[in-house]
Coordinates of C-alpha atoms in Angstrom, one line a residue:
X1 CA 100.2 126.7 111.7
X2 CA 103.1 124.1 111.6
X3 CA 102.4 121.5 109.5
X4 CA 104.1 118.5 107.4
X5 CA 103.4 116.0 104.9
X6 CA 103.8 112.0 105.7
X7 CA 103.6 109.4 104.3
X8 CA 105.5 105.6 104.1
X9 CA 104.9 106.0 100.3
X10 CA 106.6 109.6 100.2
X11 CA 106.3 109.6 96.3
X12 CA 102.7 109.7 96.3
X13 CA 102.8 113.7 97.7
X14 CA 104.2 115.1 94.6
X15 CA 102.6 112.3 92.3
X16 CA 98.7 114.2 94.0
X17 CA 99.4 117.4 95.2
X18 CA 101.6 118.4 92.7
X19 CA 104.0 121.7 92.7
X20 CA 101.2 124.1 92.8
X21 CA 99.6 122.6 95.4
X22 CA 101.8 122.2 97.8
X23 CA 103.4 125.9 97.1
X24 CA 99.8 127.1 98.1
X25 CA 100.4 124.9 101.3
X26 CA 103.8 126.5 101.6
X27 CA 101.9 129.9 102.2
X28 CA 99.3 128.8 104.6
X29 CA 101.4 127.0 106.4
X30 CA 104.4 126.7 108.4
X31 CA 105.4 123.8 106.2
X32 CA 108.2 121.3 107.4
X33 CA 111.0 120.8 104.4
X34 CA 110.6 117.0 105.0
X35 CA 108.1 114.8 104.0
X36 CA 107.9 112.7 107.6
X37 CA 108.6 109.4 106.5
X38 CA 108.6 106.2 109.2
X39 CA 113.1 106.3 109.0
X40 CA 113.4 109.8 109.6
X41 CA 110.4 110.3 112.2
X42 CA 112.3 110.3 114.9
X43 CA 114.3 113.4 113.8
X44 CA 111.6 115.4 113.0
X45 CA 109.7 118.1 115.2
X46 CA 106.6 116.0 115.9
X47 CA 106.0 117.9 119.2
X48 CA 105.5 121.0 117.4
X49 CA 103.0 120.0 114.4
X50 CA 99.5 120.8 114.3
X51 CA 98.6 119.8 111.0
X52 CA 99.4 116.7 108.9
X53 CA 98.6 116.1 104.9
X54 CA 98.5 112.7 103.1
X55 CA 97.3 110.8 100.8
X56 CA 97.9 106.9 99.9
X57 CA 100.8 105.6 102.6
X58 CA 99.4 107.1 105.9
X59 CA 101.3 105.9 108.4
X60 CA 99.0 104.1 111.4
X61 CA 100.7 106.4 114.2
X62 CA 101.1 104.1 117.3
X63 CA 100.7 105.9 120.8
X64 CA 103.7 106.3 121.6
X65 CA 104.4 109.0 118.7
X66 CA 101.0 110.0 119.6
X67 CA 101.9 110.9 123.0
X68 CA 104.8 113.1 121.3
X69 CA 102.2 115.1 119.1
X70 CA 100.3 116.9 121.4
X71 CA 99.7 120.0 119.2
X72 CA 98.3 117.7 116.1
X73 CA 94.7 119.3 115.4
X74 CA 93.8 117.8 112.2
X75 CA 95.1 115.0 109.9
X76 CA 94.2 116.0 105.7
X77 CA 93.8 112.9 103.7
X78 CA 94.0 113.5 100.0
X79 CA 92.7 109.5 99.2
X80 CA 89.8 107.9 100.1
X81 CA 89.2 105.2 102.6
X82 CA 90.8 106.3 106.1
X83 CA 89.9 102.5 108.3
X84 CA 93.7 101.9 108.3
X85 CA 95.2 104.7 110.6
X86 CA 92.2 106.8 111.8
X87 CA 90.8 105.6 114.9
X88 CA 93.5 106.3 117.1
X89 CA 93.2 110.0 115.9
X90 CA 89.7 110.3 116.2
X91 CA 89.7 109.0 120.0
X92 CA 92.2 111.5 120.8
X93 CA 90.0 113.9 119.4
X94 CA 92.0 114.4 115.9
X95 CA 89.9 115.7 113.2
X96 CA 90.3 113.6 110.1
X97 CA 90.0 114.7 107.0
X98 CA 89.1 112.5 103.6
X99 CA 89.1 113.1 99.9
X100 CA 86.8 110.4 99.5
X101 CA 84.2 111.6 97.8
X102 CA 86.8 113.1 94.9
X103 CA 87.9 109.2 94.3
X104 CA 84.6 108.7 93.9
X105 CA 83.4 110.9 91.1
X106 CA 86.1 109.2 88.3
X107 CA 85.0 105.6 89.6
X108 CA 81.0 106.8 89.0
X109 CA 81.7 108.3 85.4
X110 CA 83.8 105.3 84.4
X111 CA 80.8 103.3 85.5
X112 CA 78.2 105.2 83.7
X113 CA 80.5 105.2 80.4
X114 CA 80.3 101.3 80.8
X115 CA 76.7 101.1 81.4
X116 CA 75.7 103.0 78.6
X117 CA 78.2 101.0 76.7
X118 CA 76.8 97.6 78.0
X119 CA 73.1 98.6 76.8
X120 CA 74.0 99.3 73.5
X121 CA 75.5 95.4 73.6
X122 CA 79.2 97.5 72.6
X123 CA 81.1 94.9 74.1
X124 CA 80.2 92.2 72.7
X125 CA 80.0 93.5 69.0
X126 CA 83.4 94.9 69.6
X127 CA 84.9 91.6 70.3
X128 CA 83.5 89.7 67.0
X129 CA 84.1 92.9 64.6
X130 CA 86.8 90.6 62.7
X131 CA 85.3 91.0 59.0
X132 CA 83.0 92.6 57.1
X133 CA 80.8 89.3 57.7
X134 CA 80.2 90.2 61.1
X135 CA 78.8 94.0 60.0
X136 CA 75.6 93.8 61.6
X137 CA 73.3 95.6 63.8
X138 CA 70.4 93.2 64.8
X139 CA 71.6 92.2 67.7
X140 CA 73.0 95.9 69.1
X141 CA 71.4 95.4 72.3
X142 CA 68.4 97.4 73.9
X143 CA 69.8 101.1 73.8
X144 CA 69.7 103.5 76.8
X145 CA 65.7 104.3 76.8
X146 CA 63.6 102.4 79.4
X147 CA 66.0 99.9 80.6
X148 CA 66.4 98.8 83.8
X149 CA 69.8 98.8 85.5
X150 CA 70.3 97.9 89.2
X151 CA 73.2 99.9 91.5
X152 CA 74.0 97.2 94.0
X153 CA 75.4 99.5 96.7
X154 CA 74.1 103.1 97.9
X155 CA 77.7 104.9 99.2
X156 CA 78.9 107.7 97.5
X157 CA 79.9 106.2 94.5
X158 CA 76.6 104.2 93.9
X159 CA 75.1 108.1 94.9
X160 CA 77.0 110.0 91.7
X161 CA 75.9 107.2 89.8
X162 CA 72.4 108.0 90.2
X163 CA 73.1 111.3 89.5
X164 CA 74.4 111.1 86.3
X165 CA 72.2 108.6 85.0
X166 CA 69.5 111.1 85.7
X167 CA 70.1 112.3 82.0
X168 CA 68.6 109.0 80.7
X169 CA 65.3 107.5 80.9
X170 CA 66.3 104.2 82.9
X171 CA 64.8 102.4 85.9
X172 CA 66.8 102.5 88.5
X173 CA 67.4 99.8 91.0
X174 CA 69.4 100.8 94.3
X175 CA 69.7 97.9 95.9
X176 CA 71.6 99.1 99.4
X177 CA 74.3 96.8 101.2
X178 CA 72.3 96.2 104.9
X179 CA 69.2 93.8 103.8
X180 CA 66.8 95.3 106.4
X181 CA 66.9 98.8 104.1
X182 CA 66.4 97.1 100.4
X183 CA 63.3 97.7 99.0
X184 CA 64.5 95.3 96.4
X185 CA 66.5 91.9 96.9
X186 CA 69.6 91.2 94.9
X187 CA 67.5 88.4 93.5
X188 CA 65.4 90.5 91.4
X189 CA 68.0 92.7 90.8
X190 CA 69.8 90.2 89.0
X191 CA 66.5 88.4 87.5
X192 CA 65.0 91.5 86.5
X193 CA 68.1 94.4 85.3
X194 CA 70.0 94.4 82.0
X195 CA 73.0 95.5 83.3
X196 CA 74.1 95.2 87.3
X197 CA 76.7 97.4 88.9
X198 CA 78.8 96.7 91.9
X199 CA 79.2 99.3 94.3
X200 CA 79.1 97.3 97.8
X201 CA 81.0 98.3 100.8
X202 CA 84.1 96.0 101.5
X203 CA 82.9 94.2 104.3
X204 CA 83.4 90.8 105.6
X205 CA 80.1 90.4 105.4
X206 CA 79.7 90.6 101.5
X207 CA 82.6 89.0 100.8
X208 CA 81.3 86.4 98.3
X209 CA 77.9 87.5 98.8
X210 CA 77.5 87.5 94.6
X211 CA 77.6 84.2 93.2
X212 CA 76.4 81.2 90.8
X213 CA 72.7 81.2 91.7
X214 CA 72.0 85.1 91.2
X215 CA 75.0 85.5 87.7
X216 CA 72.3 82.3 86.7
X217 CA 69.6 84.0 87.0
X218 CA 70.7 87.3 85.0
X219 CA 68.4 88.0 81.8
X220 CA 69.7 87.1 78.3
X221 CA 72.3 89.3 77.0
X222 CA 73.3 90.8 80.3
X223 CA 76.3 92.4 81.7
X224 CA 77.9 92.6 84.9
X225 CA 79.9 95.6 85.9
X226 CA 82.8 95.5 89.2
X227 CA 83.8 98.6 90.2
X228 CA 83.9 97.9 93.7
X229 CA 85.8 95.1 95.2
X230 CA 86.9 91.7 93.7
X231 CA 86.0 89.1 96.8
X232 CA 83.0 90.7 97.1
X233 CA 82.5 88.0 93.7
X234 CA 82.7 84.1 93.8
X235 CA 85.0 84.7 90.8
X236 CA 84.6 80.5 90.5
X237 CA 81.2 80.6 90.3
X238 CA 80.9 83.8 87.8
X239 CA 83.4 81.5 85.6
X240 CA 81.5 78.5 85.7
X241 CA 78.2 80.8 84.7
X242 CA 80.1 82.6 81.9
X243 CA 81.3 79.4 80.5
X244 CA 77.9 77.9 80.0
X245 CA 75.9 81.3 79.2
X246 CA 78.2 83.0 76.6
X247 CA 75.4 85.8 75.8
X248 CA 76.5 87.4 79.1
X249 CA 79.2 89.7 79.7
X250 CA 81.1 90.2 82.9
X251 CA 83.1 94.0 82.9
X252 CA 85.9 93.7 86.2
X253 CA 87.9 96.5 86.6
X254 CA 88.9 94.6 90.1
X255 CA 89.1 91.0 91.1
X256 CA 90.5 88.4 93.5
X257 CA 93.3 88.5 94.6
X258 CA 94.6 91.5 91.9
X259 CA 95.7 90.7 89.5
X260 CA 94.4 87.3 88.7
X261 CA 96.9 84.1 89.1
X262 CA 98.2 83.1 86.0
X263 CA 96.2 80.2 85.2
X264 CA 92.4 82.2 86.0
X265 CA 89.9 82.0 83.4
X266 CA 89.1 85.1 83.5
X267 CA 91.7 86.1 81.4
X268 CA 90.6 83.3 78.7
X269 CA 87.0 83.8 78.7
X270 CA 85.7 85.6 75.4
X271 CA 83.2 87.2 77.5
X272 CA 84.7 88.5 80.3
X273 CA 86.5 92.3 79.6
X274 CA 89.3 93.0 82.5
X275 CA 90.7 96.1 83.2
X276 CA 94.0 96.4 86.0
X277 CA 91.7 98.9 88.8
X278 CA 91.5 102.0 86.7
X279 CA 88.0 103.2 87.6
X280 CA 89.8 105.2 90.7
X281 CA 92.0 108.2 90.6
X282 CA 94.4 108.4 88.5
X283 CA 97.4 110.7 86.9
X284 CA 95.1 114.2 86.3
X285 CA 92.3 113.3 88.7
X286 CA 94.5 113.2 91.3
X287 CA 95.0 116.7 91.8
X288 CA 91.0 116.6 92.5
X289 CA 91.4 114.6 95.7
X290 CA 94.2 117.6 96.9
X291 CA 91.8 120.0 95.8
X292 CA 89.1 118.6 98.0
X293 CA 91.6 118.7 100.6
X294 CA 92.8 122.4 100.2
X295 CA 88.9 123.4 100.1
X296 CA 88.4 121.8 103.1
X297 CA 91.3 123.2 105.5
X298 CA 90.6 126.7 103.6
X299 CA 87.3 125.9 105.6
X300 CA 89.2 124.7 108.8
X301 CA 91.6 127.6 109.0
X302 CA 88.4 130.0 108.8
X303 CA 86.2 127.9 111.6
X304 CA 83.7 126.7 108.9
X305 CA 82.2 123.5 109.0
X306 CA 84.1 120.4 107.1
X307 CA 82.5 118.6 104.4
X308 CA 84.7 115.6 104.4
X309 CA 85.4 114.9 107.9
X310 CA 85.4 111.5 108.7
X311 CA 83.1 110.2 112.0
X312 CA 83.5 106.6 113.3
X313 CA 79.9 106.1 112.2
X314 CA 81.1 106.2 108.4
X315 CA 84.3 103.7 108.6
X316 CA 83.9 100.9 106.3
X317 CA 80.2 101.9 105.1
X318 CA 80.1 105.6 103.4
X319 CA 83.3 105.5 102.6
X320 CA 83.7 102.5 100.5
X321 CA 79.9 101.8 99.8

């Protein structure tokens, strides 16, 4: 099959399918030389391709170049989220292709690393470890036995999650993004878990949706965990809630807008840990999202069914949830 890589970001091929990879694409394929880029996509063969492979950069094809590919099959997206460029592909009947249930696996074990963390009470006895004055254990939090931790979210991510908490003896919460389907309310998440974890899809909708009232309500001693997306957080109100409840801790491995301006406070509050979006992907775990990829046109190319094909039904809920 004729096949190419593109991307607008053409340094992101190598950077997650690496050498190896791409040789084994090199025999399966009839692969282009090029990666199709949008200055040289006029020059290359789009007429003839059947197959295209990605990752971060997709290009949104417009119609017109479309119209030109009339042999495209199937576009293999080694990233996650596809709402940027895939609807015009599936209503042409274009199989897509996501690796986002790979990106989702680092994101759920850095979130279990910081859960288990957060109930030992790591984070804030990290901070104050300054002397041998502060070498003391009676306030080393709960400990991971009987807890209960709430999972706002239940996508993919919030999914692993579960799984891998399944080795401890916690409660719980899954607290899904559509009201109508919680059989708890983020209120009593918030009142009633030690540690809450963010795992909400990125729509408008929830966009602020976590704010003064429910960070007020959180027990003592508790920590809040965002994995997910930074306005889905009234960052104002979390601030003004930190800055009067210091026995709470606030983990953000995102925020908004990313990074933080200059003068935010969460970069000045002694309770408030930031990381710069690391939870994702990233150097060696890319090669897992090409992996997913290879496995799944291994399946196409034999007429088996896909495992990550994306469906209009799942843009901006599964995969971002």
């Amino acid at each position: 099959m004729k096949a190419a890589f593109i991307s607008s970001q053409p340094e992101n091929i190598s950077r997650v399918y690496g050498e190896e990879r791409i040789q084994k694409l090199k025999e399966r394929t009839d692969l282009y030389p090029e990666i199709i880029t949008p200055e040289n996509m006029d020059s290359a063969p789009l007429g003839d391709l059947e197959i295209l492979f990605s990752t971060w950069g997709m290009i949104c094809l417009n119609e017109q170049q479309l119209d030109q590919m009339k042999s495209l099959k199937a576009v293999f997206y080694a990233a996650g989220a596809t709402d940027s460029f895939c609807r015009p592909l599936l209503r042409r009947g274009i199989k897509v292709v996501s690796a986002w249930k790979a990106n989702a696996i680092p994101v759920a074990e850095f979130t279990v690393a910081q859960i288990i963390l957060s109930l030992k009470n790591y984070f804030r006895l990290s901070s104050r470890m300054t002397g041998p004055e502060m070498w003391r254990a009676q306030d080393a939090g709960c400990g991971a036995y009987g807890e209960t931790v709430a999972l706002l979210g239940a996508g993919a991510i919030s999914q692993y999650v579960q799984k891998l908490l399944q080795t401890y003896r916690l409660n719980v919460l899954v607290i899904p993004s559509h009201p109508e389907r919680r059989t708890v309310s983020l209120e009593e998440a918030f009142r009633t878990a030690k540690v809450i974890s963010n795992h909400l899809p990125d729509r408008d909708d929830n966009a602020g949706v976590l704010n003064g009232k429910l960070f007020s309500s959180m027990r003592p001693d508790a920590v809040f965990i965002n994995t997910g997306r930074g306005r889905q957080v009234n960052e104002s109100d979390l601030c003004d809630v930190l800055e009067k409840r210091p026995d709470l801790t606030a983990l953000l491995d995102v925020t908004w807008p990313e990074p933080p301006a200059p003068d935010s406070r969460l970069y000045k509050l002694p309770n408030v840990h930031l990381t710069p979006h690391i939870a994702g992907s990233l150097n060696d775990e890319l090669k897992r999202m090409a992996d997913f990829i290879l496995a799944d046109f291994q399946r196409f190319l034999a007429g088996e069914p896909l495992l990550y094909e994306v469906h209009e039904s799942m843009l901006l809920t599964a995969q971002k949830s």
